[in-house]
mmCIF file of C-alpha atoms in Angstrom:
data_model
loop_
_atom_site.group_PDB
_atom_site.id
_atom_site.type_symbol
_atom_site.label_atom_id
_atom_site.label_comp_id
_atom_site.label_asym_id
_atom_site.label_seq_id
_atom_site.Cartn_x
_atom_site.Cartn_y
_atom_site.Cartn_z
ATOM 1 C CA MET A 29 19.438 44.924 58.387
ATOM 2 C CA SER A 30 21.265 42.486 56.172
ATOM 3 C CA THR A 31 19.680 41.749 52.918
ATOM 4 C CA LEU A 32 20.882 38.471 51.570
ATOM 5 C CA PRO A 33 20.710 37.795 47.990
ATOM 6 C CA ALA A 34 18.017 35.923 46.706
ATOM 7 C CA THR A 35 18.182 32.084 46.267
ATOM 8 C CA ALA A 36 16.682 29.505 44.448
ATOM 9 C CA ALA A 37 15.633 26.576 47.186
ATOM 10 C CA SER A 38 15.663 22.777 47.080
ATOM 11 C CA PRO A 39 12.643 20.535 46.664
ATOM 12 C CA PRO A 40 11.254 20.205 50.678
ATOM 13 C CA PRO A 41 11.949 17.276 52.345
ATOM 14 C CA ALA A 42 9.578 14.182 51.666
ATOM 15 C CA GLY A 43 8.103 13.982 55.221
ATOM 16 C CA PRO A 44 6.168 16.562 57.707
ATOM 17 C CA GLY A 45 8.437 17.750 60.140
ATOM 18 C CA GLY A 46 9.386 20.457 63.268
ATOM 19 C CA THR A 47 10.796 23.794 61.562
ATOM 20 C CA ASP A 48 13.277 25.164 63.692
ATOM 21 C CA PRO A 49 12.316 29.059 64.672
ATOM 22 C CA ALA A 50 16.634 29.874 64.145
ATOM 23 C CA ASP A 51 15.626 28.054 60.567
ATOM 24 C CA THR A 52 17.102 30.561 57.768
ATOM 25 C CA GLY A 53 15.469 28.574 55.063
ATOM 26 C CA PRO A 54 16.138 25.852 53.097
ATOM 27 C CA ALA A 55 19.721 24.157 52.584
ATOM 28 C CA SER A 56 20.722 24.012 49.899
ATOM 29 C CA THR A 57 20.452 26.865 47.360
ATOM 30 C CA THR A 58 21.446 28.520 44.339
ATOM 31 C CA PRO A 59 22.299 32.279 43.633
ATOM 32 C CA ALA A 60 19.197 33.908 41.412
ATOM 33 C CA SER A 61 20.735 34.090 38.360
ATOM 34 C CA THR A 62 21.428 30.444 37.892
ATOM 35 C CA THR A 63 17.347 29.987 38.675
ATOM 36 C CA PRO A 64 15.433 28.595 35.384
ATOM 37 C CA ALA A 65 12.836 30.883 35.100
ATOM 38 C CA GLY A 66 9.671 29.434 35.977
ATOM 39 C CA LYS A 67 6.894 29.394 33.058
ATOM 40 C CA THR A 68 5.693 33.170 31.145
ATOM 41 C CA PRO A 69 2.534 33.135 30.505
ATOM 42 C CA ALA A 70 1.907 34.559 27.548
ATOM 43 C CA GLY A 71 1.754 38.225 27.176
ATOM 44 C CA LYS A 72 3.330 41.483 27.546
ATOM 45 C CA THR A 73 5.657 40.201 30.871
ATOM 46 C CA PRO A 74 6.340 43.127 33.378
ATOM 47 C CA PRO A 75 9.968 44.140 34.909
ATOM 48 C CA PRO A 76 11.213 41.778 37.031
ATOM 49 C CA GLY A 77 9.527 42.256 40.927
ATOM 50 C CA THR A 78 6.799 44.706 39.521
ATOM 51 C CA THR A 79 3.943 42.376 38.619
ATOM 52 C CA PRO A 80 0.813 43.818 39.934
ATOM 53 C CA GLU A 81 -0.951 41.642 42.005
ATOM 54 C CA SER A 82 -4.419 41.848 43.105
ATOM 55 C CA ARG A 83 -6.599 44.920 44.057
ATOM 56 C CA ALA A 84 -8.699 42.298 45.745
ATOM 57 C CA VAL A 85 -11.535 43.521 48.041
ATOM 58 C CA PRO A 86 -10.005 42.504 51.604
ATOM 59 C CA PRO A 87 -12.123 41.215 55.210
ATOM 60 C CA PRO A 88 -12.790 43.563 57.821
ATOM 61 C CA ALA A 89 -10.777 45.448 58.992
ATOM 62 C CA GLY A 90 -8.756 43.553 61.536
ATOM 63 C CA GLU A 91 -9.651 40.238 60.799
ATOM 64 C CA GLY A 92 -7.076 37.822 59.975
ATOM 65 C CA HIS A 93 -7.327 34.194 59.924
ATOM 66 C CA SER A 94 -5.570 31.652 62.114
ATOM 67 C CA GLY A 95 -4.004 28.226 60.454
ATOM 68 C CA PRO A 96 -4.679 25.185 62.551
ATOM 69 C CA VAL A 97 -2.571 23.716 64.620
ATOM 70 C CA SER A 98 -0.643 20.766 63.880
ATOM 71 C CA GLY A 99 2.843 19.604 62.486
ATOM 72 C CA GLY A 100 5.056 22.324 63.153
ATOM 73 C CA ARG A 101 8.028 22.399 66.207
ATOM 74 C CA GLY A 102 8.663 25.727 67.194
ATOM 75 C CA TRP A 103 6.405 27.854 64.973
ATOM 76 C CA HIS A 104 3.248 27.716 65.915
ATOM 77 C CA GLU A 105 -0.276 30.051 66.525
ATOM 78 C CA GLY A 106 -0.812 32.978 68.840
ATOM 79 C CA PRO A 107 -2.620 35.478 69.246
ATOM 80 C CA VAL A 108 -1.945 38.837 66.899
ATOM 81 C CA VAL A 109 -3.560 41.590 68.304
ATOM 82 C CA ALA A 110 -2.967 45.824 67.495
ATOM 83 C CA GLN A 111 -2.527 47.729 70.588
ATOM 84 C CA PRO A 112 -5.153 50.473 71.126
ATOM 85 C CA GLN A 113 -4.089 53.995 69.835
ATOM 86 C CA GLY A 114 -4.322 57.780 71.479
ATOM 87 C CA THR A 115 -3.454 60.057 68.889
ATOM 88 C CA GLN A 116 -6.167 61.053 66.199
ATOM 89 C CA VAL A 117 -5.955 59.870 62.677
ATOM 90 C CA VAL A 118 -4.522 62.480 60.153
ATOM 91 C CA ALA A 119 -4.486 60.233 57.573
ATOM 92 C CA SER A 120 -3.516 56.706 55.993
ATOM 93 C CA LEU A 121 -0.296 55.476 54.577
ATOM 94 C CA SER A 122 -0.097 51.315 53.067
ATOM 95 C CA PRO A 123 2.779 50.333 51.732
ATOM 96 C CA SER A 124 1.558 50.123 48.296
ATOM 97 C CA ARG A 125 0.254 53.031 48.344
ATOM 98 C CA ALA A 126 4.008 54.910 49.704
ATOM 99 C CA ALA A 127 5.528 52.670 46.873
ATOM 100 C CA ASP A 128 3.296 54.274 44.633
ATOM 101 C CA PHE A 129 4.509 57.386 45.448
ATOM 102 C CA VAL A 130 8.346 56.731 44.971
ATOM 103 C CA THR A 131 8.223 54.934 41.561
ATOM 104 C CA CYS A 132 5.879 58.226 40.498
ATOM 105 C CA PRO A 133 4.266 60.806 43.131
ATOM 106 C CA LEU A 134 1.722 61.557 39.279
ATOM 107 C CA ARG A 135 0.999 57.685 39.958
ATOM 108 C CA TYR A 136 -0.221 58.783 43.263
ATOM 109 C CA ARG A 137 -2.076 61.093 42.389
ATOM 110 C CA PHE A 138 -4.093 59.296 40.067
ATOM 111 C CA ARG A 139 -4.567 56.519 42.440
ATOM 112 C CA VAL A 140 -5.587 58.216 45.531
ATOM 113 C CA VAL A 141 -6.424 61.833 44.558
ATOM 114 C CA ASP A 142 -8.827 61.264 41.693
ATOM 115 C CA ARG A 143 -9.294 57.841 42.301
ATOM 116 C CA LEU A 144 -9.645 56.759 39.012
ATOM 117 C CA PRO A 145 -10.650 54.031 38.063
ATOM 118 C CA GLU A 146 -7.978 50.818 36.960
ATOM 119 C CA PRO A 147 -9.443 47.653 35.154
ATOM 120 C CA PRO A 148 -8.742 44.589 36.491
ATOM 121 C CA SER A 149 -5.874 42.586 34.626
ATOM 122 C CA GLU A 150 -4.715 38.561 33.857
ATOM 123 C CA ALA A 151 -1.739 39.547 36.542
ATOM 124 C CA ALA A 152 -3.591 41.273 39.146
ATOM 125 C CA THR A 153 -6.077 38.412 39.363
ATOM 126 C CA ARG A 154 -3.673 35.802 38.566
ATOM 127 C CA GLY A 155 -2.383 37.000 42.132
ATOM 128 C CA THR A 156 -5.533 36.536 44.023
ATOM 129 C CA VAL A 157 -6.110 33.692 42.846
ATOM 130 C CA VAL A 158 -2.411 32.200 44.247
ATOM 131 C CA HIS A 159 -2.940 34.118 47.484
ATOM 132 C CA ALA A 160 -6.092 32.890 48.322
ATOM 133 C CA VAL A 161 -5.111 29.410 47.616
ATOM 134 C CA LEU A 162 -1.872 29.380 49.596
ATOM 135 C CA ASP A 163 -4.567 31.363 52.428
ATOM 136 C CA ARG A 164 -6.850 28.061 52.622
ATOM 137 C CA LEU A 165 -4.050 25.682 51.594
ATOM 138 C CA PHE A 166 -3.358 26.080 55.650
ATOM 139 C CA ASP A 167 -6.745 25.404 56.364
ATOM 140 C CA LEU A 168 -6.030 21.193 55.124
ATOM 141 C CA PRO A 169 -5.104 19.168 58.068
ATOM 142 C CA ALA A 170 -0.687 18.889 57.600
ATOM 143 C CA THR A 171 -0.203 15.780 55.651
ATOM 144 C CA GLU A 172 -2.494 17.431 52.656
ATOM 145 C CA ARG A 173 -0.924 20.594 52.202
ATOM 146 C CA THR A 174 0.175 19.245 49.233
ATOM 147 C CA GLN A 175 1.205 20.220 45.155
ATOM 148 C CA PRO A 176 -1.754 18.834 44.164
ATOM 149 C CA ALA A 177 -3.750 19.883 46.897
ATOM 150 C CA ALA A 178 -3.026 23.136 45.537
ATOM 151 C CA ALA A 179 -3.480 22.358 42.144
ATOM 152 C CA ASP A 180 -6.833 21.508 42.724
ATOM 153 C CA LEU A 181 -7.780 24.917 44.406
ATOM 154 C CA VAL A 182 -7.381 26.544 41.550
ATOM 155 C CA GLU A 183 -10.230 26.197 40.025
ATOM 156 C CA PRO A 184 -12.902 26.238 43.267
ATOM 157 C CA VAL A 185 -11.209 30.346 44.125
ATOM 158 C CA TRP A 186 -11.258 31.253 40.409
ATOM 159 C CA ALA A 187 -15.100 30.527 40.818
ATOM 160 C CA ASP A 188 -15.655 31.404 43.999
ATOM 161 C CA LEU A 189 -13.791 34.999 42.470
ATOM 162 C CA LEU A 190 -16.217 35.160 39.535
ATOM 163 C CA THR A 191 -18.817 34.842 41.615
ATOM 164 C CA ARG A 192 -18.131 38.005 43.711
ATOM 165 C CA ASP A 193 -16.804 40.143 40.476
ATOM 166 C CA PRO A 194 -18.380 38.114 36.909
ATOM 167 C CA ALA A 195 -16.710 41.386 34.970
ATOM 168 C CA LEU A 196 -13.258 39.288 35.546
ATOM 169 C CA GLY A 197 -14.594 36.772 33.156
ATOM 170 C CA GLY A 198 -14.503 39.291 30.611
ATOM 171 C CA LEU A 199 -10.326 39.434 30.935
ATOM 172 C CA PHE A 200 -10.498 35.803 28.398
ATOM 173 C CA ASP A 201 -11.440 36.001 24.999
ATOM 174 C CA ASP A 202 -12.028 32.306 24.750
ATOM 175 C CA ASP A 203 -11.814 29.425 27.519
ATOM 176 C CA GLY A 204 -8.115 28.349 25.530
ATOM 177 C CA ALA A 205 -6.755 31.195 27.250
ATOM 178 C CA ARG A 206 -8.993 31.136 30.297
ATOM 179 C CA SER A 207 -7.627 27.328 30.920
ATOM 180 C CA ALA A 208 -3.897 28.819 29.616
ATOM 181 C CA TRP A 209 -4.388 31.393 33.002
ATOM 182 C CA LEU A 210 -5.306 29.010 35.345
ATOM 183 C CA GLU A 211 -2.216 27.024 34.317
ATOM 184 C CA SER A 212 0.040 29.871 35.338
ATOM 185 C CA ALA A 213 -1.361 30.291 38.631
ATOM 186 C CA ARG A 214 -0.660 26.589 39.118
ATOM 187 C CA ASP A 215 2.748 27.075 37.866
ATOM 188 C CA LEU A 216 3.530 29.753 40.458
ATOM 189 C CA LEU A 217 1.503 27.343 43.647
ATOM 190 C CA THR A 218 3.878 24.899 42.289
ATOM 191 C CA GLY A 219 7.034 27.345 42.423
ATOM 192 C CA TYR A 220 5.660 27.602 45.890
ATOM 193 C CA PHE A 221 6.629 24.369 47.057
ATOM 194 C CA SER A 222 10.244 24.240 45.551
ATOM 195 C CA LEU A 223 9.974 27.132 48.428
ATOM 196 C CA GLU A 224 9.517 25.739 51.397
ATOM 197 C CA ASP A 225 7.270 22.774 52.881
ATOM 198 C CA PRO A 226 3.897 23.723 54.200
ATOM 199 C CA ARG A 227 3.482 20.671 55.950
ATOM 200 C CA ARG A 228 6.226 21.252 58.734
ATOM 201 C CA LEU A 229 3.968 24.866 59.559
ATOM 202 C CA ALA A 230 1.461 25.951 61.741
ATOM 203 C CA PRO A 231 1.273 29.290 60.637
ATOM 204 C CA ALA A 232 0.373 32.247 63.619
ATOM 205 C CA ALA A 233 -1.628 34.188 61.515
ATOM 206 C CA ARG A 234 -2.722 34.619 57.521
ATOM 207 C CA GLU A 235 -3.463 37.557 55.908
ATOM 208 C CA LEU A 236 -3.437 39.951 58.472
ATOM 209 C CA TYR A 237 -4.515 42.926 59.135
ATOM 210 C CA VAL A 238 -2.217 45.812 60.980
ATOM 211 C CA GLU A 239 -1.880 48.805 62.109
ATOM 212 C CA HIS A 240 -0.379 51.262 63.850
ATOM 213 C CA VAL A 241 -1.101 55.526 64.310
ATOM 214 C CA LEU A 242 2.325 57.432 64.941
ATOM 215 C CA GLU A 243 2.814 60.159 66.905
ATOM 216 C CA SER A 244 2.187 62.325 64.063
ATOM 217 C CA GLY A 245 -1.573 60.986 63.049
ATOM 218 C CA LEU A 246 -0.212 58.876 59.987
ATOM 219 C CA ARG A 247 -1.754 55.701 60.693
ATOM 220 C CA LEU A 248 0.324 52.902 58.865
ATOM 221 C CA ARG A 249 -1.579 49.827 57.715
ATOM 222 C CA GLY A 250 -1.603 47.083 55.717
ATOM 223 C CA TYR A 251 -1.696 43.111 55.199
ATOM 224 C CA VAL A 252 0.681 40.552 55.996
ATOM 225 C CA ASP A 253 0.347 37.203 54.111
ATOM 226 C CA ARG A 254 1.364 35.478 56.817
ATOM 227 C CA LEU A 255 2.824 35.895 60.255
ATOM 228 C CA ASP A 256 4.670 33.167 61.810
ATOM 229 C CA GLU A 257 5.657 32.731 65.946
ATOM 230 C CA ALA A 258 7.572 31.015 68.209
ATOM 231 C CA GLU A 259 8.613 30.773 71.635
ATOM 232 C CA THR A 260 12.502 30.630 72.032
ATOM 233 C CA PRO A 261 14.861 31.038 74.881
ATOM 234 C CA GLN A 262 15.621 35.071 73.539
ATOM 235 C CA GLY A 263 12.018 35.394 74.228
ATOM 236 C CA THR A 264 9.054 35.519 70.916
ATOM 237 C CA ALA A 265 10.233 35.238 67.952
ATOM 238 C CA LEU A 266 7.916 36.132 64.764
ATOM 239 C CA ARG A 267 9.190 35.302 61.132
ATOM 240 C CA VAL A 268 6.757 37.857 58.046
ATOM 241 C CA ILE A 269 6.240 35.843 54.998
ATOM 242 C CA ASP A 270 4.854 37.521 51.645
ATOM 243 C CA TYR A 271 3.631 36.017 48.717
ATOM 244 C CA LYS A 272 5.044 37.653 45.199
ATOM 245 C CA THR A 273 4.204 35.847 42.348
ATOM 246 C CA GLY A 274 6.517 37.982 39.939
ATOM 247 C CA ARG A 275 10.257 37.517 39.659
ATOM 248 C CA SER A 276 12.915 38.993 42.155
ATOM 249 C CA PRO A 277 14.340 42.247 41.453
ATOM 250 C CA GLY A 278 17.853 42.619 40.780
ATOM 251 C CA PRO A 279 20.670 43.025 43.367
ATOM 252 C CA ALA A 280 20.549 46.941 42.420
ATOM 253 C CA PHE A 281 16.729 46.852 43.918
ATOM 254 C CA GLU A 282 16.554 43.957 46.920
ATOM 255 C CA GLY A 283 16.606 47.126 49.021
ATOM 256 C CA ALA A 284 13.804 48.769 47.327
ATOM 257 C CA ALA A 285 11.638 45.549 47.862
ATOM 258 C CA MET A 286 12.444 45.025 50.746
ATOM 259 C CA PHE A 287 10.899 48.092 51.750
ATOM 260 C CA GLN A 288 7.217 46.946 52.154
ATOM 261 C CA MET A 289 8.518 43.714 54.697
ATOM 262 C CA ARG A 290 10.083 46.664 57.117
ATOM 263 C CA PHE A 291 6.732 48.769 56.939
ATOM 264 C CA TYR A 292 5.309 45.015 58.290
ATOM 265 C CA ALA A 293 8.212 44.474 60.755
ATOM 266 C CA LEU A 294 7.584 48.461 62.000
ATOM 267 C CA VAL A 295 4.275 48.222 63.204
ATOM 268 C CA LEU A 296 4.434 44.069 64.785
ATOM 269 C CA TRP A 297 7.119 46.235 66.503
ATOM 270 C CA ARG A 298 5.219 48.499 67.873
ATOM 271 C CA THR A 299 2.127 47.272 68.254
ATOM 272 C CA ARG A 300 3.650 43.993 70.306
ATOM 273 C CA GLY A 301 6.992 45.461 71.157
ATOM 274 C CA VAL A 302 8.960 41.996 69.236
ATOM 275 C CA VAL A 303 11.051 42.997 66.435
ATOM 276 C CA PRO A 304 10.867 40.779 63.853
ATOM 277 C CA ARG A 305 13.375 37.992 64.155
ATOM 278 C CA GLU A 306 13.213 37.257 59.957
ATOM 279 C CA LEU A 307 11.905 38.798 56.942
ATOM 280 C CA ARG A 308 10.983 36.865 53.746
ATOM 281 C CA LEU A 309 9.977 37.562 50.318
ATOM 282 C CA TYR A 310 8.739 34.333 47.825
ATOM 283 C CA TYR A 311 9.637 35.626 44.031
ATOM 284 C CA LEU A 312 6.727 32.533 42.987
ATOM 285 C CA GLY A 313 7.100 33.768 38.981
ATOM 286 C CA ASP A 314 11.707 32.331 39.680
ATOM 287 C CA ARG A 315 11.359 30.328 42.627
ATOM 288 C CA THR A 316 13.646 32.625 44.373
ATOM 289 C CA TRP A 317 13.498 34.041 47.808
ATOM 290 C CA LEU A 318 14.976 37.299 49.515
ATOM 291 C CA ARG A 319 14.916 37.093 53.359
ATOM 292 C CA ALA A 320 16.066 39.908 55.389
ATOM 293 C CA ALA A 321 16.555 40.237 59.825
ATOM 294 C CA PRO A 322 15.791 43.745 60.802
ATOM 295 C CA GLU A 323 17.328 45.640 64.302
ATOM 296 C CA GLU A 324 15.871 47.979 66.235
ATOM 297 C CA ALA A 325 17.417 50.715 65.021
ATOM 298 C CA GLU A 326 16.526 49.599 61.436
ATOM 299 C CA LEU A 327 13.235 50.338 61.985
ATOM 300 C CA ARG A 328 13.191 53.723 63.918
ATOM 301 C CA ALA A 329 15.217 54.913 60.958
ATOM 302 C CA THR A 330 12.072 53.293 58.954
ATOM 303 C CA GLU A 331 9.526 55.103 60.686
ATOM 304 C CA ARG A 332 11.636 58.540 60.072
ATOM 305 C CA ARG A 333 11.978 57.737 56.571
ATOM 306 C CA ILE A 334 8.043 57.067 56.443
ATOM 307 C CA GLU A 335 7.591 60.228 58.193
ATOM 308 C CA ALA A 336 9.556 62.318 55.721
ATOM 309 C CA LEU A 337 8.298 60.542 52.469
ATOM 310 C CA TRP A 338 4.805 61.338 53.984
ATOM 311 C CA ALA A 339 5.899 64.812 54.585
ATOM 312 C CA ALA A 340 6.621 65.414 50.500
ATOM 313 C CA ILE A 341 3.109 63.710 49.526
ATOM 314 C CA ALA A 342 1.023 66.118 52.134
ATOM 315 C CA ARG A 343 3.652 68.574 50.316
ATOM 316 C CA ALA A 344 2.521 67.772 46.557
ATOM 317 C CA HIS A 345 -0.976 67.867 47.615
ATOM 318 C CA ARG A 346 -0.914 71.348 49.335
ATOM 319 C CA THR A 347 1.407 72.480 45.627
ATOM 320 C CA GLY A 348 -0.366 70.712 43.275
ATOM 321 C CA ASP A 349 3.239 69.789 42.118
ATOM 322 C CA TRP A 350 2.325 65.725 40.950
ATOM 323 C CA ARG A 351 5.070 64.702 38.950
ATOM 324 C CA ALA A 352 5.460 62.091 36.502
ATOM 325 C CA ARG A 353 8.592 59.875 36.750
ATOM 326 C CA PRO A 354 9.206 58.073 33.920
ATOM 327 C CA SER A 355 10.476 54.674 33.754
ATOM 328 C CA ARG A 356 10.362 51.351 32.335
ATOM 329 C CA LEU A 357 7.363 50.673 34.688
ATOM 330 C CA CYS A 358 5.377 53.131 32.362
ATOM 331 C CA ASP A 359 4.328 50.692 30.287
ATOM 332 C CA TRP A 360 2.353 48.610 32.770
ATOM 333 C CA CYS A 361 0.583 51.914 34.394
ATOM 334 C CA ASP A 362 -2.848 52.521 33.240
ATOM 335 C CA HIS A 363 -2.940 55.910 33.462
ATOM 336 C CA LYS A 364 0.127 56.098 30.380
ATOM 337 C CA SER A 365 -2.602 58.347 28.746
ATOM 338 C CA ARG A 366 -2.869 60.746 30.628
ATOM 339 C CA CYS A 367 0.510 61.024 31.411
ATOM 340 C CA PRO A 368 2.073 64.785 30.287
ATOM 341 C CA ALA A 369 5.152 62.603 29.865
ATOM 342 C CA PHE A 370 3.642 60.927 26.910
ATOM 343 C CA GLY A 371 1.503 63.878 25.549
ATOM 344 C CA GLY A 372 -1.615 62.926 27.323
ATOM 345 C CA THR A 373 -3.519 65.528 30.025
ATOM 346 C CA PRO A 374 -4.293 65.176 33.861
ATOM 347 C CA PRO A 375 -7.629 66.052 34.457
ATOM 348 C CA PRO A 376 -7.957 68.801 36.838
ATOM 349 C CA LEU A 377 -7.823 68.611 40.152
ATOM 350 C CA PRO A 378 -10.890 67.696 42.375
ATOM 351 C CA GLU A 379 -11.840 71.606 43.586
ATOM 352 C CA ALA A 380 -13.239 70.073 46.803
ATOM 353 C CA ARG A 381 -10.280 68.154 48.083
ATOM 354 C CA ALA A 382 -8.610 67.502 52.056
ATOM 355 C CA GLU A 383 -6.258 69.314 53.290
ATOM 356 C CA VAL A 384 -4.015 66.422 53.367
ATOM 357 C CA PRO A 385 -4.343 62.852 50.665
ATOM 358 C CA VAL A 386 -8.182 60.590 52.340
ATOM 359 C CA ASP A 387 -6.421 57.406 51.148
ATOM 360 C CA ASP A 388 -9.378 55.817 52.731
ATOM 361 C CA THR A 389 -9.910 52.847 50.676
ATOM 362 C CA ALA A 390 -9.523 49.189 52.380
ATOM 363 C CA PRO A 391 -6.019 48.351 51.506
ATOM 364 C CA ALA A 392 -6.218 44.574 49.904
ATOM 365 C CA VAL A 393 -4.872 40.984 51.340
ATOM 366 C CA CYS A 394 -3.139 41.201 48.518
ATOM 367 C CA GLU A 395 -1.856 44.985 47.848
ATOM 368 C CA ALA A 396 1.701 45.138 46.902
ATOM 369 C CA ASP A 397 3.178 45.374 43.308
ATOM 370 C CA GLY A 398 5.549 42.325 42.867
#
């Protein structure tokens, strides 16, 4: 799979128009290193490409949103149905939990085996708000999907979130801090409009739950932020979109950043029989994007990598050898105080635990870090 460098897009066109399925992005691009960064919220800022986005509770498994059919030319709505699987499910894995193990096996243990609680954060909650606004934006008629309309959705989305989880109100010391935080969410949404024009799009699905069971019994699952679909002379074309509220990674980490997208591409290919034509990661923090064009051979390699990763997780669970892997991400880990790399002591492993790690928590709509 070829991964193109992160780019900063020129502003979208003034009026709605058609979007060709072969479209590869904005017409004018510049290297990410020359892009002025968006406004950074006050407080500690995680490294680029690592901002935790959300731990929001998702809608019931299998439910997604279908966007209104309006405006677009080429990309259109279409049913996205997971094919039934006959293999017995022995375990589940999402892109975020896979990334946890790769980043730090001990962090995976704390989250999946010990199931230690993690407090909400401003960054994670902001990601929830931004994702919800971008979802609701496509409920509007095409001509009304504007930056001011998105900004107007921030307050009601936050109010709905606060109603479901009143404890989130404790994130802010005063009204001024909350207002600044809401403004930072609006700034990220302004960044989105510099990357594409939603008036030209008619997504096939949004917040789409996908899953596939491998022959080994490992269930791959997660939520796709947006799926675009078009019929072309070559057949059905799929474009997978994921929004990140953090900043883009450096060139050395672009491949790792695209793992989540390859994961989704694999599931879509196995369930629909179509290799997605394009994968896009939008980084709203610095208004840049990554894209890749996967090939079948690469998705087969991704499947083998996931199986090998699961074998390593099962081995760590069997032996109890969950090693810490210190990195610059540790400053943003909720479990740093328990980590032996920093003088902490992990809790004893649960005495009654399954033969393999059981991650039966429903994946969140905006589950991936980034």
